[in-house]
DNA sequence: GTACAGATTTACGTTAACGTAAACGGAAAT
DNA sequence: ATTTCCGTTTACGTTAACGTAAATCTGTAC
């Protein structure tokens, strides 16, 4: 399997499991959300009778899904990224195509980095203007455009 | 107005305008999208009879909307950010509250930066594994886990 | 036993961000 | 004059990602 990342102490042979509300609480989502992810085939928890039993691996997948969402990926894109961890390799073509996918995903991420940097810089500017405006604050006043500081 | 950014050559007193398809083409979106943004009050192009006339300011707003979208903001969040450029200040409380908003938005952006960095690092790992797997490729083979390089 | 807290399935509802189609207006080219 | 190209309005359709409600099961506390 090309080396499964995220085993989180594979040595411990961890057979720990989580309930659905454990994970919901940990990640600040509803149980509905987690069931929805299962419906979509994004996770496949075990069953103990009727109840779901989540493994550490399920837990990591959820974590990765939420990381994806934080940067604006759709759920579909989230699984695309996650599936890269466990490639159906064996095949040279597939490996090459995976590399292409990775490169393209990287482009997007780098564009996002630039966008975030830009936006942060803008926020800094605005904040600075706010603070200058506050420091020189005396009384309510209109047009501040080209007015010199008092 | 606390100093309007993005005048893009305010000195030139630019009265250039754009048609809807100009901007659609430039930004790679449909005209429907632009009209939709107007419906939502995100831009307010002039009219020449019935037709829309977009100013450089409209153009910048669209640009900022799309930047927001690229990092996963909703349209509502996009205008929240854009509106920071043109605060209804005059009021100390409002300025303080704007600063809070900025700080909170910054937190989110920084979390996104971390998420992107993490994801990029993961992609690098996966790619490296792919390439190692390709370089030692001889014939279709199963378990590569702990196998030494040939 | 039964009440109660959690878990499950089923299924309809909701919001966002457009897509898409229909029907029409005005100017320019043929 | 009529086709051809924008452009416009109106309006219904669509997908994603859950929310929410109702009915059922189930193990544990009392």
GROMACS .gro file of C-alpha atoms (C1' of nucleotides) in nm:
model
  360
    1UNK     CA    1   0.000   0.000   0.000
    2UNK     CA    2   0.283   0.239  -0.059
    3UNK     CA    3   0.305   0.303   0.313
    4UNK     CA    4  -0.009   0.408   0.490
    5UNK     CA    5   0.045   0.736   0.668
    6UNK     CA    6  -0.153   0.839   0.969
    7UNK     CA    7  -0.145   0.514   1.159
    8UNK     CA    8  -0.094   0.716   1.470
    9UNK     CA    9   0.104   0.463   1.668
   10UNK     CA   10   0.067   0.163   1.446
   11UNK     CA   11   0.307  -0.011   1.680
   12UNK     CA   12   0.051  -0.001   1.958
   13UNK     CA   13  -0.174  -0.219   1.744
   14UNK     CA   14  -0.441   0.017   1.864
   15UNK     CA   15  -0.784  -0.138   1.855
   16UNK     CA   16  -0.943   0.157   2.028
   17UNK     CA   17  -1.282   0.257   1.901
   18UNK     CA   18  -1.503   0.562   1.928
   19UNK     CA   19  -1.876   0.614   1.936
   20UNK     CA   20  -2.037   0.854   1.700
   21UNK     CA   21  -2.092   1.111   1.971
   22UNK     CA   22  -1.732   1.082   2.086
   23UNK     CA   23  -1.617   1.199   1.748
   24UNK     CA   24  -1.896   1.449   1.706
   25UNK     CA   25  -1.793   1.610   2.031
   26UNK     CA   26  -1.422   1.599   1.956
   27UNK     CA   27  -1.460   1.764   1.619
   28UNK     CA   28  -1.748   1.995   1.696
   29UNK     CA   29  -1.984   1.854   1.437
   30UNK     CA   30  -2.322   1.686   1.468
   31UNK     CA   31  -2.379   1.314   1.451
   32UNK     CA   32  -2.587   1.382   1.144
   33UNK     CA   33  -2.278   1.514   0.973
   34UNK     CA   34  -2.083   1.199   1.050
   35UNK     CA   35  -2.363   0.973   0.931
   36UNK     CA   36  -2.384   1.184   0.620
   37UNK     CA   37  -2.017   1.123   0.552
   38UNK     CA   38  -2.078   0.752   0.585
   39UNK     CA   39  -2.375   0.772   0.349
   40UNK     CA   40  -2.139   0.926   0.098
   41UNK     CA   41  -1.893   0.644   0.148
   42UNK     CA   42  -1.629   0.872   0.292
   43UNK     CA   43  -1.591   0.655   0.603
   44UNK     CA   44  -1.691   0.297   0.680
   45UNK     CA   45  -1.720   0.241   1.052
   46UNK     CA   46  -1.760  -0.108   1.189
   47UNK     CA   47  -2.086  -0.221   1.341
   48UNK     CA   48  -2.156  -0.369   1.678
   49UNK     CA   49  -2.507  -0.486   1.621
   50UNK     CA   50  -2.671  -0.178   1.493
   51UNK     CA   51  -2.435   0.077   1.637
   52UNK     CA   52  -2.141   0.227   1.461
   53UNK     CA   53  -1.790   0.170   1.591
   54UNK     CA   54  -1.531   0.412   1.467
   55UNK     CA   55  -1.167   0.313   1.441
   56UNK     CA   56  -0.870   0.547   1.472
   57UNK     CA   57  -0.848   0.530   1.097
   58UNK     CA   58  -1.205   0.657   1.063
   59UNK     CA   59  -1.116   0.929   1.306
   60UNK     CA   60  -0.821   1.041   1.098
   61UNK     CA   61  -1.030   1.044   0.785
   62UNK     CA   62  -1.281   1.271   0.950
   63UNK     CA   63  -1.000   1.495   1.064
   64UNK     CA   64  -0.872   1.516   0.708
   65UNK     CA   65  -1.217   1.585   0.574
   66UNK     CA   66  -1.257   1.875   0.812
   67UNK     CA   67  -0.915   2.009   0.727
   68UNK     CA   68  -1.015   2.003   0.363
   69UNK     CA   69  -1.337   2.182   0.438
   70UNK     CA   70  -1.158   2.456   0.628
   71UNK     CA   71  -0.972   2.552   0.314
   72UNK     CA   72  -1.285   2.542   0.106
   73UNK     CA   73  -1.270   2.200  -0.055
   74UNK     CA   74  -1.594   2.026  -0.140
   75UNK     CA   75  -1.649   1.685   0.015
   76UNK     CA   76  -1.575   1.531  -0.320
   77UNK     CA   77  -1.242   1.711  -0.334
   78UNK     CA   78  -1.172   1.609   0.022
   79UNK     CA   79  -1.194   1.241  -0.060
   80UNK     CA   80  -0.989   1.294  -0.373
   81UNK     CA   81  -0.712   1.426  -0.155
   82UNK     CA   82  -0.756   1.156   0.107
   83UNK     CA   83  -0.755   0.884  -0.153
   84UNK     CA   84  -0.410   0.993  -0.258
   85UNK     CA   85  -0.281   0.845   0.065
   86UNK     CA   86  -0.385   0.501  -0.045
   87UNK     CA   87  -0.322   0.481  -0.415
   88UNK     CA   88  -0.419   0.183  -0.623
   89UNK     CA   89  -0.068   0.172  -0.753
   90UNK     CA   90   0.098  -0.134  -0.899
   91UNK     CA   91   0.047   0.044  -1.223
   92UNK     CA   92   0.296   0.290  -1.366
   93UNK     CA   93   0.032   0.488  -1.551
   94UNK     CA   94  -0.175   0.530  -1.239
   95UNK     CA   95   0.124   0.649  -1.044
   96UNK     CA   96   0.205   0.904  -1.312
   97UNK     CA   97  -0.152   1.021  -1.319
   98UNK     CA   98  -0.153   1.050  -0.942
   99UNK     CA   99   0.158   1.264  -0.960
  100UNK     CA  100  -0.019   1.489  -1.208
  101UNK     CA  101  -0.315   1.518  -0.978
  102UNK     CA  102  -0.085   1.607  -0.692
  103UNK     CA  103   0.090   1.874  -0.897
  104UNK     CA  104  -0.236   2.027  -1.002
  105UNK     CA  105  -0.370   2.025  -0.649
  106UNK     CA  106  -0.049   2.192  -0.542
  107UNK     CA  107  -0.104   2.473  -0.790
  108UNK     CA  108  -0.442   2.545  -0.639
  109UNK     CA  109  -0.307   2.540  -0.287
  110UNK     CA  110  -0.030   2.779  -0.380
  111UNK     CA  111  -0.278   3.016  -0.538
  112UNK     CA  112  -0.473   3.001  -0.215
  113UNK     CA  113  -0.159   3.086  -0.022
  114UNK     CA  114  -0.111   3.394  -0.235
  115UNK     CA  115  -0.474   3.494  -0.195
  116UNK     CA  116  -0.452   3.454   0.180
  117UNK     CA  117  -0.130   3.651   0.197
  118UNK     CA  118  -0.288   3.929  -0.005
  119UNK     CA  119  -0.596   3.934   0.208
  120UNK     CA  120  -0.393   3.940   0.527
  121UNK     CA  121  -0.193   4.231   0.393
  122UNK     CA  122  -0.513   4.415   0.311
  123UNK     CA  123  -0.651   4.351   0.656
  124UNK     CA  124  -0.330   4.492   0.802
  125UNK     CA  125  -0.368   4.808   0.597
  126UNK     CA  126  -0.726   4.855   0.700
  127UNK     CA  127  -0.648   4.792   1.062
  128UNK     CA  128  -0.367   5.046   1.050
  129UNK     CA  129  -0.602   5.304   0.905
  130UNK     CA  130  -0.854   5.226   1.175
  131UNK     CA  131  -0.598   5.272   1.444
  132UNK     CA  132  -0.464   5.596   1.302
  133UNK     CA  133  -0.818   5.716   1.281
  134UNK     CA  134  -0.877   5.622   1.643
  135UNK     CA  135  -0.558   5.778   1.771
  136UNK     CA  136  -0.637   6.111   1.612
  137UNK     CA  137  -0.997   6.094   1.716
  138UNK     CA  138  -1.138   6.411   1.868
  139UNK     CA  139  -1.494   6.456   1.762
  140UNK     CA  140  -1.729   6.317   1.500
  141UNK     CA  141  -1.627   6.456   1.165
  142UNK     CA  142  -1.691   6.407   0.798
  143UNK     CA  143  -1.446   6.412   0.506
  144UNK     CA  144  -1.115   6.270   0.617
  145UNK     CA  145  -0.981   6.217   0.265
  146UNK     CA  146  -0.705   6.467   0.211
  147UNK     CA  147  -0.736   6.642   0.542
  148UNK     CA  148  -0.413   6.677   0.735
  149UNK     CA  149  -0.397   6.534   1.079
  150UNK     CA  150  -0.513   6.789   1.333
  151UNK     CA  151  -1.387   5.741   0.384
  152UNK     CA  152  -1.071   5.640   0.559
  153UNK     CA  153  -0.889   5.627   0.228
  154UNK     CA  154  -1.034   5.419  -0.048
  155UNK     CA  155  -0.788   5.155  -0.157
  156UNK     CA  156  -0.791   5.009  -0.501
  157UNK     CA  157  -0.844   5.322  -0.702
  158UNK     CA  158  -0.600   5.188  -0.952
  159UNK     CA  159  -0.463   5.513  -1.082
  160UNK     CA  160  -0.702   5.753  -0.920
  161UNK     CA  161  -0.488   6.027  -1.062
  162UNK     CA  162  -0.594   5.937  -1.412
  163UNK     CA  163  -0.949   6.022  -1.319
  164UNK     CA  164  -1.032   5.707  -1.507
  165UNK     CA  165  -1.386   5.702  -1.637
  166UNK     CA  166  -1.332   5.383  -1.829
  167UNK     CA  167  -1.622   5.142  -1.829
  168UNK     CA  168  -1.670   4.777  -1.911
  169UNK     CA  169  -1.954   4.577  -2.054
  170UNK     CA  170  -2.077   4.271  -1.876
  171UNK     CA  171  -1.913   4.037  -2.121
  172UNK     CA  172  -1.584   4.224  -2.096
  173UNK     CA  173  -1.568   4.138  -1.732
  174UNK     CA  174  -1.711   3.791  -1.775
  175UNK     CA  175  -1.437   3.715  -2.023
  176UNK     CA  176  -1.163   3.872  -1.816
  177UNK     CA  177  -1.252   3.678  -1.504
  178UNK     CA  178  -1.367   3.358  -1.663
  179UNK     CA  179  -1.718   3.364  -1.527
  180UNK     CA  180  -2.057   3.379  -1.697
  181UNK     CA  181  -2.263   3.693  -1.733
  182UNK     CA  182  -2.524   3.518  -1.521
  183UNK     CA  183  -2.277   3.514  -1.237
  184UNK     CA  184  -2.218   3.886  -1.262
  185UNK     CA  185  -2.587   3.963  -1.278
  186UNK     CA  186  -2.634   3.740  -0.980
  187UNK     CA  187  -2.381   3.942  -0.785
  188UNK     CA  188  -2.573   4.254  -0.872
  189UNK     CA  189  -2.900   4.096  -0.764
  190UNK     CA  190  -2.735   4.033  -0.431
  191UNK     CA  191  -2.628   4.394  -0.410
  192UNK     CA  192  -2.261   4.309  -0.423
  193UNK     CA  193  -2.202   4.546  -0.715
  194UNK     CA  194  -2.405   4.835  -0.852
  195UNK     CA  195  -2.311   4.904  -1.210
  196UNK     CA  196  -2.437   5.216  -1.384
  197UNK     CA  197  -2.695   5.195  -1.657
  198UNK     CA  198  -2.689   5.327  -2.007
  199UNK     CA  199  -3.051   5.286  -2.095
  200UNK     CA  200  -3.108   4.928  -2.008
  201UNK     CA  201  -2.752   4.806  -2.034
  202UNK     CA  202  -2.511   4.776  -1.749
  203UNK     CA  203  -2.196   4.985  -1.743
  204UNK     CA  204  -1.926   4.863  -1.508
  205UNK     CA  205  -1.675   5.103  -1.358
  206UNK     CA  206  -1.321   5.015  -1.255
  207UNK     CA  207  -1.452   5.008  -0.901
  208UNK     CA  208  -1.708   4.742  -0.994
  209UNK     CA  209  -1.431   4.551  -1.159
  210UNK     CA  210  -1.218   4.556  -0.847
  211UNK     CA  211  -1.508   4.441  -0.636
  212UNK     CA  212  -1.560   4.145  -0.865
  213UNK     CA  213  -1.193   4.069  -0.844
  214UNK     CA  214  -1.210   4.073  -0.466
  215UNK     CA  215  -1.521   3.856  -0.466
  216UNK     CA  216  -1.343   3.596  -0.675
  217UNK     CA  217  -1.036   3.610  -0.456
  218UNK     CA  218  -1.259   3.544  -0.160
  219UNK     CA  219  -1.423   3.253  -0.334
  220UNK     CA  220  -1.090   3.096  -0.418
  221UNK     CA  221  -1.011   3.061  -0.051
  222UNK     CA  222  -1.354   2.921   0.024
  223UNK     CA  223  -1.545   3.224   0.147
  224UNK     CA  224  -1.917   3.241   0.091
  225UNK     CA  225  -2.046   3.539  -0.103
  226UNK     CA  226  -2.173   3.682   0.222
  227UNK     CA  227  -1.829   3.655   0.374
  228UNK     CA  228  -1.678   3.806   0.062
  229UNK     CA  229  -1.879   4.125   0.098
  230UNK     CA  230  -1.805   4.135   0.468
  231UNK     CA  231  -1.438   4.149   0.383
  232UNK     CA  232  -1.488   4.396   0.100
  233UNK     CA  233  -1.698   4.622   0.317
  234UNK     CA  234  -1.406   4.656   0.553
  235UNK     CA  235  -1.240   4.872   0.291
  236UNK     CA  236  -1.511   5.130   0.320
  237UNK     CA  237  -1.609   5.143   0.683
  238UNK     CA  238  -1.891   5.355   0.813
  239UNK     CA  239  -1.655   5.497   1.069
  240UNK     CA  240  -1.696   5.834   1.237
  241UNK     CA  241  -1.783   5.622   1.534
  242UNK     CA  242  -1.527   5.491   1.777
  243UNK     CA  243  -1.732   5.186   1.866
  244UNK     CA  244  -1.771   5.091   1.506
  245UNK     CA  245  -1.400   5.123   1.447
  246UNK     CA  246  -1.327   4.901   1.745
  247UNK     CA  247  -1.577   4.648   1.630
  248UNK     CA  248  -1.426   4.654   1.283
  249UNK     CA  249  -1.086   4.587   1.434
  250UNK     CA  250  -1.230   4.289   1.617
  251UNK     CA  251  -1.379   4.159   1.296
  252UNK     CA  252  -1.044   4.198   1.126
  253UNK     CA  253  -0.865   4.012   1.403
  254UNK     CA  254  -1.110   3.728   1.391
  255UNK     CA  255  -1.091   3.704   1.016
  256UNK     CA  256  -0.717   3.696   1.050
  257UNK     CA  257  -0.737   3.397   1.283
  258UNK     CA  258  -0.932   3.205   1.024
  259UNK     CA  259  -0.690   3.295   0.750
  260UNK     CA  260  -0.396   3.185   0.959
  261UNK     CA  261  -0.561   2.854   1.033
  262UNK     CA  262  -0.610   2.813   0.661
  263UNK     CA  263  -0.243   2.885   0.607
  264UNK     CA  264  -0.154   2.606   0.848
  265UNK     CA  265  -0.398   2.369   0.682
  266UNK     CA  266  -0.257   2.446   0.341
  267UNK     CA  267   0.098   2.403   0.463
  268UNK     CA  268   0.006   2.067   0.613
  269UNK     CA  269  -0.167   1.954   0.301
  270UNK     CA  270   0.122   2.060   0.084
  271UNK     CA  271   0.361   1.868   0.307
  272UNK     CA  272   0.140   1.561   0.279
  273UNK     CA  273   0.128   1.591  -0.098
  274UNK     CA  274   0.506   1.610  -0.100
  275UNK     CA  275   0.532   1.290   0.100
  276UNK     CA  276   0.292   1.108  -0.124
  277UNK     CA  277   0.466   1.227  -0.435
  278UNK     CA  278   0.799   1.116  -0.299
  279UNK     CA  279   0.659   0.772  -0.230
  280UNK     CA  280   0.518   0.759  -0.581
  281UNK     CA  281   0.851   0.848  -0.729
  282UNK     CA  282   1.043   0.600  -0.521
  283UNK     CA  283   0.793   0.340  -0.625
  284UNK     CA  284   0.841   0.435  -0.989
  285UNK     CA  285   1.218   0.442  -0.977
  286UNK     CA  286   1.237   0.091  -0.836
  287UNK     CA  287   0.973  -0.032  -1.072
  288UNK     CA  288   1.049  -0.356  -1.250
  289UNK     CA  289   0.736  -0.558  -1.285
  290UNK     CA  290   0.387  -0.558  -1.137
  291UNK     CA  291   0.418  -0.663  -0.777
  292UNK     CA  292   0.218  -0.669  -0.459
  293UNK     CA  293   0.330  -0.580  -0.104
  294UNK     CA  294   0.587  -0.305  -0.116
  295UNK     CA  295   0.556  -0.218   0.250
  296UNK     CA  296   0.877  -0.328   0.418
  297UNK     CA  297   1.048  -0.463   0.113
  298UNK     CA  298   1.401  -0.331   0.058
  299UNK     CA  299   1.477  -0.156  -0.265
  300UNK     CA  300   1.594  -0.404  -0.522
  301DG     C1'  301  -4.088  -0.342   3.475
  302DT     C1'  302  -4.020   0.099   3.301
  303DA     C1'  303  -3.836   0.519   3.224
  304DC     C1'  304  -3.477   0.741   3.006
  305DA     C1'  305  -3.067   0.855   2.742
  306DG     C1'  306  -2.842   0.749   2.299
  307DA     C1'  307  -2.834   0.540   1.869
  308DT     C1'  308  -3.060   0.416   1.428
  309DT     C1'  309  -3.340   0.458   0.990
  310DT     C1'  310  -3.638   0.714   0.683
  311DA     C1'  311  -3.754   1.104   0.475
  312DC     C1'  312  -3.877   1.566   0.383
  313DG     C1'  313  -3.685   2.062   0.426
  314DT     C1'  314  -3.334   2.429   0.349
  315DT     C1'  315  -2.972   2.751   0.183
  316DA     C1'  316  -2.628   2.894  -0.143
  317DA     C1'  317  -2.474   2.987  -0.590
  318DC     C1'  318  -2.547   2.972  -0.978
  319DG     C1'  319  -2.745   2.696  -1.460
  320DT     C1'  320  -3.067   2.706  -1.809
  321DA     C1'  321  -3.449   2.816  -2.082
  322DA     C1'  322  -3.801   3.145  -2.264
  323DA     C1'  323  -3.926   3.570  -2.440
  324DC     C1'  324  -3.805   4.016  -2.559
  325DG     C1'  325  -3.524   4.485  -2.689
  326DG     C1'  326  -3.188   4.746  -2.961
  327DA     C1'  327  -2.812   4.817  -3.283
  328DA     C1'  328  -2.538   4.675  -3.661
  329DA     C1'  329  -2.440   4.406  -4.063
  330DT     C1'  330  -2.606   4.205  -4.497
  331DA     C1'  331  -3.627   4.423  -4.404
  332DT     C1'  332  -3.442   4.060  -4.160
  333DT     C1'  333  -3.096   3.814  -3.966
  334DT     C1'  334  -2.734   3.827  -3.622
  335DC     C1'  335  -2.539   3.961  -3.186
  336DC     C1'  336  -2.528   4.128  -2.766
  337DG     C1'  337  -2.802   4.241  -2.374
  338DT     C1'  338  -3.215   4.224  -2.054
  339DT     C1'  339  -3.585   4.028  -1.736
  340DT     C1'  340  -3.841   3.647  -1.534
  341DA     C1'  341  -3.852   3.226  -1.352
  342DC     C1'  342  -3.798   2.752  -1.273
  343DG     C1'  343  -3.422   2.382  -1.202
  344DT     C1'  344  -3.008   2.190  -0.970
  345DT     C1'  345  -2.638   2.036  -0.655
  346DA     C1'  346  -2.416   2.024  -0.215
  347DA     C1'  347  -2.417   1.963   0.263
  348DC     C1'  348  -2.635   1.908   0.595
  349DG     C1'  349  -3.092   2.035   0.942
  350DT     C1'  350  -3.480   1.856   1.148
  351DA     C1'  351  -3.853   1.575   1.266
  352DA     C1'  352  -4.073   1.117   1.354
  353DA     C1'  353  -4.068   0.653   1.460
  354DT     C1'  354  -3.807   0.267   1.636
  355DC     C1'  355  -3.454   0.009   1.896
  356DT     C1'  356  -3.162  -0.082   2.311
  357DG     C1'  357  -2.892  -0.101   2.698
  358DT     C1'  358  -2.875   0.068   3.161
  359DA     C1'  359  -3.053   0.293   3.604
  360DC     C1'  360  -3.387   0.275   3.936
   0.00000   0.00000   0.00000
